[in-house]
């Protein structure tokens, strides 16, 4: 500011001095006026240059000069650079924010006050079968027709989810979405969607499971209660008493088997997958299976003339890694099923076989009734039975193959089922090469 004032004074003094030197005092006054006008003109020109730069919105092209106007141009330039840096930073943040929403596994959709789609991430687009480009600004009510959505949309509650049918839903492959609407701005809505198909299925499975277990326990319990009442209220002969007690023992053992299978299933599901530190010789597993099969066959065919023809092919000298208890449970379930479903006089063959890629197969073949192809995919479901009465008569719980499936999965193995109705079945477990090794001299857990 001092410089500006000084330059003005210097101009005036120079003008006045020049006038006085040329023509005396009157000319000095004219020189003074002329100098003031010239100073003002130069100053105005400089201001115009700065203003032009601003008007053309090219502040970075502002002239570089000294004095007050130069200082002003410099400060404006600095201000603009700071503003641009801030703008870039906030654009970067916005971009990152949008990328995060785009990557979210939850659907996010922005709707205007009329319910038109302003923006949505790819997850929301796939949830509702929306084309982001084509359906931009379309009314959501026209695109999502599920009545559950329509009624929730008409009466939204940000505290509760609406469960609606998602895009691609079919009878064999349901798609269920949890949708929630939140209000923001002036009547705008944020719609969040979440795929809850697996959760819904798990919940349905849990309900079915509880219903099945209750049903399985209620039947023997009802029989038991009936016998107890009979024993309490009727004077019975000794042989009748003994027969009733025998039947009661059968029902109690049925419940016990069921509870044991349930405990086995929950233990298997709740424990970490078995490692490769415990090795069991195939010979040991095979011997245990054979003992159980012989005992079961004797029990089931007692008084029926022809027993089962049980053949246990001697296993190769190999050992298997995994939980011995679980392996035994899976193998004995397959063997006992073959014995239970094969009528007296039929044959059951159990064999271990080393396959070409180092895998190991355990196979149980029987000449029983076989299973029709439509039942095969469901055999490993809990409580799924083809022959309900045969299963019950022989002490089945409907959980055997579910246990086998779990054990097989936990050991990285594969369950293969082949069956021909009226001819027989072949249930095989193929263990991966990584769980097989040459027979250890002594069983690790022996
Ligand atoms: P269960 O305790 O009823 O035997 P599983 O889960 O072991 O239950 O088997 C499921 C169903 O598969 C059985 O109810 C039976 O109908 C059928 N099944 C299993 N193994 C055989 C087999 N070897 N031969 C014929 N049917 C079988």
Coordinates of C-alpha atoms and ligand atoms in Angstrom, one line a residue:
X1 CA 0.0 0.0 0.0
X2 CA 2.9 2.3 0.8
X3 CA 4.4 1.6 -2.6
X4 CA 1.1 2.5 -4.3
X5 CA 0.9 5.8 -2.3
X6 CA 4.6 6.6 -2.9
X7 CA 4.2 6.0 -6.7
X8 CA 1.2 8.2 -6.8
X9 CA 3.0 11.0 -5.0
X10 CA 6.1 10.6 -7.2
X11 CA 3.9 10.9 -10.3
X12 CA 2.2 14.1 -9.0
X13 CA 5.5 15.7 -8.0
X14 CA 7.1 14.7 -11.3
X15 CA 4.1 16.2 -13.3
X16 CA 4.1 19.4 -11.2
X17 CA 7.9 19.8 -11.5
X18 CA 7.8 19.3 -15.3
X19 CA 5.0 21.9 -15.7
X20 CA 6.8 24.4 -13.5
X21 CA 10.0 23.9 -15.3
X22 CA 8.4 24.5 -18.7
X23 CA 5.9 27.4 -18.0
X24 CA 5.9 28.3 -14.3
X25 CA 3.2 27.8 -11.7
X26 CA 0.0 27.6 -13.8
X27 CA 1.7 24.9 -15.9
X28 CA 2.7 23.2 -12.7
X29 CA -1.0 22.8 -11.7
X30 CA -1.8 21.4 -15.2
X31 CA 1.2 19.0 -14.9
X32 CA -0.2 17.9 -11.5
X33 CA -3.6 17.2 -13.1
X34 CA -2.0 15.4 -16.1
X35 CA 0.2 13.3 -13.9
X36 CA -2.8 12.3 -11.6
X37 CA -4.8 11.3 -14.8
X38 CA -1.9 9.3 -16.2
X39 CA -1.4 7.5 -12.9
X40 CA -5.1 6.7 -12.7
X41 CA -5.1 5.4 -16.3
X42 CA -2.1 3.1 -15.8
X43 CA -3.7 1.8 -12.6
X44 CA -7.1 1.3 -14.3
X45 CA -5.4 -0.6 -17.2
X46 CA -3.7 -2.9 -14.7
X47 CA -7.1 -3.5 -12.9
X48 CA -8.7 -4.2 -16.3
X49 CA -6.1 -6.9 -17.0
X50 CA -6.8 -8.6 -13.7
X51 CA -10.5 -8.3 -14.2
X52 CA -10.4 -9.7 -17.7
X53 CA -8.5 -12.7 -16.4
X54 CA -11.3 -13.2 -13.8
X55 CA -14.1 -12.6 -16.2
X56 CA -12.8 -15.2 -18.6
X57 CA -12.6 -17.6 -15.7
X58 CA -8.9 -18.2 -16.3
X59 CA -7.6 -17.1 -13.1
X60 CA -4.5 -19.2 -13.5
X61 CA -3.7 -17.0 -16.6
X62 CA -3.9 -13.9 -14.5
X63 CA -1.1 -11.4 -15.4
X64 CA 2.0 -11.4 -13.3
X65 CA 2.9 -7.9 -12.3
X66 CA 4.0 -5.9 -9.3
X67 CA 2.0 -3.6 -7.1
X68 CA -1.4 -4.0 -5.5
X69 CA -3.1 -5.5 -8.6
X70 CA -0.2 -8.0 -9.0
X71 CA -0.5 -9.0 -5.3
X72 CA -4.3 -9.4 -5.7
X73 CA -3.8 -11.6 -8.8
X74 CA -1.2 -13.7 -6.9
X75 CA -3.6 -14.2 -4.0
X76 CA -6.5 -15.1 -6.3
X77 CA -4.2 -17.6 -8.0
X78 CA -3.3 -19.2 -4.6
X79 CA -7.0 -19.2 -3.5
X80 CA -7.9 -21.0 -6.7
X81 CA -5.2 -23.6 -6.4
X82 CA -6.3 -24.4 -2.8
X83 CA -9.9 -24.6 -4.0
X84 CA -8.9 -27.0 -6.8
X85 CA -6.9 -29.2 -4.4
X86 CA -9.9 -29.4 -2.0
X87 CA -12.3 -30.2 -4.9
X88 CA -10.0 -33.0 -6.2
X89 CA -9.7 -34.5 -2.7
X90 CA -13.4 -34.5 -2.1
X91 CA -14.0 -35.9 -5.6
X92 CA -11.5 -38.7 -4.8
X93 CA -13.3 -39.4 -1.5
X94 CA -16.7 -39.5 -3.3
X95 CA -15.2 -41.9 -5.9
X96 CA -13.8 -44.1 -3.1
X97 CA -17.2 -44.0 -1.3
X98 CA -19.0 -45.0 -4.5
X99 CA -16.5 -47.8 -5.2
X100 CA -17.1 -49.1 -1.7
X101 CA -20.9 -49.1 -2.2
X102 CA -20.4 -50.7 -5.6
X103 CA -18.4 -53.5 -4.1
X104 CA -20.8 -54.1 -1.2
X105 CA -22.5 -57.5 -1.1
X106 CA -25.7 -55.7 0.1
X107 CA -27.9 -53.9 -2.4
X108 CA -28.1 -50.1 -2.2
X109 CA -30.6 -48.1 -4.2
X110 CA -31.4 -44.4 -4.1
X111 CA -35.0 -43.4 -5.0
X112 CA -36.4 -39.9 -5.4
X113 CA -39.6 -38.7 -3.8
X114 CA -41.7 -40.3 -6.6
X115 CA -40.0 -43.6 -6.3
X116 CA -37.8 -43.3 -9.4
X117 CA -34.5 -45.1 -9.4
X118 CA -31.7 -42.4 -9.2
X119 CA -28.8 -44.8 -8.6
X120 CA -28.2 -48.4 -7.6
X121 CA -25.2 -50.6 -7.1
X122 CA -24.7 -53.8 -9.1
X123 CA -25.8 -56.0 -6.2
X124 CA -29.2 -54.2 -6.0
X125 CA -29.5 -54.4 -9.8
X126 CA -29.0 -58.2 -9.7
X127 CA -31.3 -58.6 -6.6
X128 CA -34.2 -57.0 -8.5
X129 CA -33.2 -57.9 -12.1
X130 CA -32.7 -54.2 -13.0
X131 CA -30.6 -52.9 -15.9
X132 CA -28.7 -50.0 -14.4
X133 CA -28.7 -48.0 -17.8
X134 CA -32.1 -48.9 -19.1
X135 CA -34.1 -48.6 -15.9
X136 CA -32.5 -45.4 -14.7
X137 CA -35.3 -43.0 -13.5
X138 CA -37.9 -45.9 -13.8
X139 CA -40.5 -46.2 -11.0
X140 CA -39.4 -49.0 -8.7
X141 CA -43.1 -50.0 -8.2
X142 CA -43.3 -50.9 -11.9
X143 CA -40.2 -53.1 -11.7
X144 CA -40.7 -55.0 -8.5
X145 CA -44.1 -56.6 -8.6
X146 CA -44.0 -58.8 -5.5
X147 CA -47.1 -58.1 -3.4
X148 CA -45.0 -58.2 -0.2
X149 CA -42.8 -55.4 -1.7
X150 CA -45.8 -53.4 -2.9
X151 CA -47.4 -53.5 0.6
X152 CA -44.1 -52.7 2.4
X153 CA -43.4 -49.8 -0.1
X154 CA -46.8 -48.4 0.5
X155 CA -46.3 -48.5 4.2
X156 CA -42.6 -48.5 4.9
X157 CA -41.1 -49.1 8.3
X158 CA -37.3 -48.4 8.6
X159 CA -37.3 -50.7 11.7
X160 CA -38.4 -53.8 10.0
X161 CA -37.4 -55.8 6.9
X162 CA -39.8 -57.0 4.2
X163 CA -39.0 -60.4 2.9
X164 CA -39.6 -60.3 -0.9
X165 CA -38.9 -62.6 -3.8
X166 CA -35.7 -61.8 -5.7
X167 CA -34.9 -61.9 -9.4
X168 CA -34.3 -65.4 -10.8
X169 CA -36.5 -67.1 -8.2
X170 CA -37.8 -70.5 -9.2
X171 CA -39.4 -73.5 -7.5
X172 CA -36.1 -75.4 -7.4
X173 CA -33.9 -72.3 -6.6
X174 CA -35.7 -69.8 -4.4
X175 CA -34.3 -66.3 -4.0
X176 CA -35.4 -64.4 -0.9
X177 CA -34.4 -60.8 -0.1
X178 CA -34.7 -58.8 3.0
X179 CA -35.6 -55.2 2.0
X180 CA -35.6 -52.1 4.2
X181 CA -36.4 -48.5 3.3
X182 CA -34.9 -45.4 5.0
X183 CA -36.0 -41.8 4.4
X184 CA -33.5 -39.0 3.8
X185 CA -33.5 -35.5 2.2
X186 CA -36.9 -34.3 0.9
X187 CA -39.0 -37.5 0.6
X188 CA -36.0 -39.4 -0.9
X189 CA -35.6 -43.1 0.0
X190 CA -32.6 -45.3 0.5
X191 CA -33.4 -48.9 -0.2
X192 CA -31.2 -51.6 1.2
X193 CA -31.5 -55.2 0.2
X194 CA -29.8 -58.4 1.4
X195 CA -29.9 -61.9 0.1
X196 CA -31.4 -64.1 2.9
X197 CA -32.1 -67.2 0.9
X198 CA -29.5 -69.3 2.8
X199 CA -30.7 -68.0 6.1
X200 CA -34.4 -68.7 5.3
X201 CA -33.4 -72.2 4.1
X202 CA -31.4 -72.8 7.3
X203 CA -34.4 -71.6 9.4
X204 CA -36.8 -73.9 7.4
X205 CA -34.3 -76.8 7.9
X206 CA -34.2 -76.1 11.7
X207 CA -38.0 -76.1 11.9
X208 CA -38.2 -79.3 9.9
X209 CA -35.5 -80.9 12.1
X210 CA -37.2 -80.0 15.3
X211 CA -40.5 -81.3 14.0
X212 CA -38.9 -84.5 12.8
X213 CA -37.1 -85.2 16.1
X214 CA -40.2 -84.5 18.1
X215 CA -42.2 -86.9 15.8
X216 CA -39.5 -89.6 16.0
X217 CA -39.4 -89.4 19.8
X218 CA -43.2 -89.0 20.3
X219 CA -44.0 -92.4 18.7
X220 CA -41.9 -94.7 20.9
X221 CA -42.8 -92.5 23.9
X222 CA -46.5 -92.9 23.3
X223 CA -46.0 -96.7 23.0
X224 CA -44.0 -96.7 26.2
X225 CA -46.6 -94.7 28.1
X226 CA -49.3 -97.0 26.9
X227 CA -47.5 -100.1 28.2
X228 CA -46.7 -98.4 31.5
X229 CA -50.4 -97.6 32.0
X230 CA -51.4 -101.2 31.1
X231 CA -48.8 -102.6 33.6
X232 CA -50.1 -100.2 36.3
X233 CA -53.8 -100.8 35.8
X234 CA -54.2 -104.4 34.7
X235 CA -53.4 -107.6 36.7
X236 CA -51.2 -109.5 34.1
X237 CA -49.9 -113.0 33.8
X238 CA -46.1 -113.3 34.2
X239 CA -45.5 -114.1 30.5
X240 CA -47.7 -111.2 29.4
X241 CA -45.7 -108.9 31.8
X242 CA -42.5 -110.2 30.3
X243 CA -43.7 -109.6 26.8
X244 CA -44.8 -106.0 27.6
X245 CA -41.5 -105.3 29.3
X246 CA -39.6 -106.7 26.2
X247 CA -41.6 -104.3 23.9
X248 CA -41.0 -101.4 26.3
X249 CA -37.2 -102.2 26.2
X250 CA -37.4 -102.1 22.4
X251 CA -39.0 -98.7 22.3
X252 CA -36.5 -97.3 24.9
X253 CA -33.6 -98.7 22.8
X254 CA -35.1 -97.0 19.7
X255 CA -35.1 -93.7 21.5
X256 CA -31.6 -94.3 22.7
X257 CA -30.4 -95.0 19.2
X258 CA -32.0 -91.8 18.0
X259 CA -30.5 -89.7 20.7
X260 CA -27.1 -91.3 20.0
X261 CA -27.3 -90.5 16.3
X262 CA -28.4 -87.0 17.1
X263 CA -25.4 -86.6 19.4
X264 CA -23.1 -88.0 16.8
X265 CA -24.4 -85.5 14.2
X266 CA -24.1 -82.5 16.5
X267 CA -20.6 -83.6 17.6
X268 CA -19.5 -83.9 14.0
X269 CA -21.0 -80.6 13.0
X270 CA -19.5 -78.7 16.0
X271 CA -15.9 -80.0 15.9
X272 CA -13.1 -78.8 13.6
X273 CA -12.4 -81.0 10.6
X274 CA -10.1 -84.0 11.5
X275 CA -6.5 -83.5 10.7
X276 CA -3.9 -86.1 9.4
X277 CA -2.2 -87.0 12.6
X278 CA -4.4 -90.0 13.6
X279 CA -3.8 -93.0 11.3
X280 CA -5.9 -96.2 11.5
X281 CA -5.1 -99.5 9.8
X282 CA -7.8 -100.7 7.4
X283 CA -7.6 -104.1 9.0
X284 CA -8.7 -102.7 12.3
X285 CA -11.6 -100.8 10.8
X286 CA -12.6 -103.8 8.7
X287 CA -12.5 -106.2 11.7
X288 CA -14.8 -103.9 13.8
X289 CA -17.3 -103.5 10.9
X290 CA -17.3 -107.3 10.4
X291 CA -18.0 -108.0 14.1
X292 CA -20.9 -105.5 14.0
X293 CA -22.3 -106.9 10.8
X294 CA -22.2 -110.5 12.0
X295 CA -24.0 -109.6 15.2
X296 CA -26.7 -107.5 13.4
X297 CA -27.3 -110.1 10.8
X298 CA -27.7 -112.8 13.4
X299 CA -30.2 -110.7 15.2
X300 CA -32.2 -109.9 12.1
X301 CA -32.2 -113.3 10.5
X302 CA -32.8 -115.3 13.7
X303 CA -35.6 -117.8 13.1
X304 CA -35.8 -117.0 9.4
X305 CA -33.8 -119.9 8.0
X306 CA -31.2 -118.6 5.7
X307 CA -28.7 -116.1 7.2
X308 CA -27.0 -113.3 5.2
X309 CA -24.0 -114.3 3.1
X310 CA -21.5 -111.7 4.4
X311 CA -18.2 -111.4 2.6
X312 CA -15.4 -109.1 3.9
X313 CA -12.6 -109.0 1.4
X314 CA -9.3 -108.7 3.3
X315 CA -8.2 -105.0 3.0
X316 CA -4.8 -103.9 1.5
X317 CA -2.0 -103.1 4.0
X318 CA -2.9 -99.4 4.1
X319 CA -3.8 -96.9 6.8
X320 CA -6.3 -94.1 6.7
X321 CA -5.9 -90.6 8.3
X322 CA -8.8 -89.0 10.1
X323 CA -11.0 -89.4 13.2
X324 CA -11.3 -93.1 13.9
X325 CA -14.6 -92.7 15.7
X326 CA -16.1 -90.8 12.8
X327 CA -14.7 -93.2 10.2
X328 CA -16.0 -96.1 12.1
X329 CA -19.4 -94.4 12.4
X330 CA -19.6 -93.8 8.6
X331 CA -18.4 -97.3 7.6
X332 CA -20.6 -99.2 10.1
X333 CA -23.6 -97.1 9.0
X334 CA -23.1 -98.3 5.4
X335 CA -22.5 -101.9 6.4
X336 CA -25.5 -102.0 8.8
X337 CA -27.8 -100.4 6.2
X338 CA -26.8 -103.2 3.7
X339 CA -27.5 -105.9 6.3
X340 CA -30.8 -104.2 7.5
X341 CA -32.3 -103.7 4.1
X342 CA -31.2 -107.0 2.5
X343 CA -33.6 -109.8 3.3
X344 CA -32.4 -113.0 4.9
X345 CA -30.6 -115.2 2.4
X346 CA -29.3 -112.2 0.5
X347 CA -25.6 -111.3 0.3
X348 CA -23.5 -108.3 1.4
X349 CA -19.9 -107.8 0.2
X350 CA -17.6 -105.3 1.8
X351 CA -14.3 -104.4 0.0
X352 CA -11.5 -101.9 0.2
X353 CA -9.7 -101.1 -3.1
X354 CA -6.7 -98.8 -3.9
X355 CA -7.6 -96.8 -7.0
X356 CA -5.3 -95.6 -9.7
X357 CA -4.7 -92.0 -8.5
X358 CA -3.7 -93.1 -5.0
X359 CA -7.3 -92.8 -3.8
X360 CA -8.9 -95.5 -1.6
X361 CA -12.4 -96.9 -2.0
X362 CA -14.5 -98.5 0.6
X363 CA -17.5 -100.2 -1.0
X364 CA -20.5 -102.1 0.4
X365 CA -22.6 -104.0 -2.1
X366 CA -25.8 -105.8 -1.4
X367 CA -28.5 -107.8 -3.1
X368 CA -31.3 -105.9 -1.2
X369 CA -34.4 -104.1 -2.6
X370 CA -32.4 -101.3 -4.2
X371 CA -33.5 -97.7 -4.4
X372 CA -35.5 -96.0 -7.2
X373 CA -33.5 -93.3 -9.0
X374 CA -35.8 -90.4 -7.9
X375 CA -34.9 -91.1 -4.2
X376 CA -31.1 -91.2 -4.7
X377 CA -30.4 -87.5 -4.5
X378 CA -32.3 -87.2 -1.2
X379 CA -31.0 -90.3 0.7
X380 CA -28.5 -88.3 2.7
X381 CA -31.1 -85.8 4.0
X382 CA -31.9 -86.1 7.7
X383 CA -34.9 -88.4 8.3
X384 CA -35.4 -89.1 4.6
X385 CA -36.5 -92.7 4.3
X386 CA -37.6 -94.7 1.2
X387 CA -38.9 -97.7 3.1
X388 CA -40.2 -96.2 6.4
X389 CA -41.5 -99.4 7.9
X390 CA -38.3 -101.5 7.1
X391 CA -36.2 -98.7 8.6
X392 CA -38.2 -98.7 11.8
X393 CA -38.5 -102.4 12.1
X394 CA -34.7 -102.8 11.9
X395 CA -33.9 -100.0 14.3
X396 CA -33.2 -97.2 11.7
X397 CA -33.3 -93.6 12.7
X398 CA -33.2 -91.9 9.3
X399 CA -29.9 -90.2 10.3
X400 CA -27.4 -92.9 9.2
X401 CA -26.6 -91.6 5.7
X402 CA -26.7 -87.9 7.0
X403 CA -23.9 -88.9 9.4
X404 CA -22.1 -90.7 6.5
X405 CA -22.3 -87.6 4.3
X406 CA -20.9 -85.3 7.0
X407 CA -18.0 -87.6 7.8
X408 CA -17.2 -88.0 4.1
X409 CA -17.2 -84.2 3.6
X410 CA -15.0 -83.7 6.7
X411 CA -12.4 -86.2 5.4
X412 CA -12.4 -84.6 1.9
X413 CA -13.9 -87.9 0.5
X414 CA -16.8 -88.6 -1.8
X415 CA -19.9 -90.7 -1.4
X416 CA -20.9 -92.6 -4.5
X417 CA -24.3 -94.4 -4.6
X418 CA -25.4 -96.8 -7.3
X419 CA -28.6 -98.7 -7.0
X420 CA -31.0 -100.7 -9.1
X421 CA -34.5 -101.2 -7.9
X422 CA -35.1 -104.9 -7.2
X423 CA -31.5 -105.9 -7.7
X424 CA -29.4 -104.2 -5.0
X425 CA -27.2 -101.2 -4.1
X426 CA -23.6 -100.2 -3.9
X427 CA -22.6 -97.5 -1.5
X428 CA -18.9 -96.4 -1.8
X429 CA -16.7 -93.9 -0.1
X430 CA -13.7 -92.7 -2.1
X431 CA -10.9 -91.2 0.2
X432 CA -8.4 -88.8 -1.2
X433 CA -4.8 -90.0 -1.7
X434 CA -3.6 -87.5 0.9
X435 CA -5.3 -89.5 3.6
X436 CA -3.9 -92.8 2.6
X437 CA -0.5 -94.3 3.3
X438 CA 1.2 -97.7 3.6
X439 CA 0.2 -99.6 6.7
X440 CA 1.9 -98.2 9.8
X441 CA 3.5 -101.0 11.9
X442 CA 1.3 -100.1 14.9
X443 CA -2.0 -98.2 14.7
X444 CA -1.4 -94.6 15.9
X445 CA -4.1 -94.8 18.5
X446 CA -3.5 -98.4 19.4
Ligands
LIG1 P1 -32.3 -95.4 8.2 O1 -31.9 -95.3 9.6 O2 -33.7 -95.2 7.9 O3 -31.7 -96.6 7.5 P2 -30.4 -93.9 6.6 O4 -30.1 -92.5 6.6 O5 -29.3 -94.8 6.9 O6 -31.6 -94.1 7.5 O7 -30.9 -94.3 5.1 C1 -31.9 -93.5 4.5 C2 -32.8 -94.4 3.6 O8 -32.0 -94.9 2.5 C3 -33.3 -95.6 4.3 O9 -34.4 -95.3 5.1 C4 -33.5 -96.6 3.2 O10 -34.8 -96.3 2.7 C5 -32.5 -96.2 2.2 N1 -31.3 -97.1 2.2 C6 -30.2 -96.9 2.8 N2 -29.3 -97.9 2.6 C7 -30.0 -98.8 1.8 C8 -29.7 -100.1 1.2 N3 -28.5 -100.6 1.4 N4 -30.6 -100.6 0.5 C9 -31.8 -100.1 0.3 N5 -32.2 -98.9 0.8 C10 -31.3 -98.3 1.5

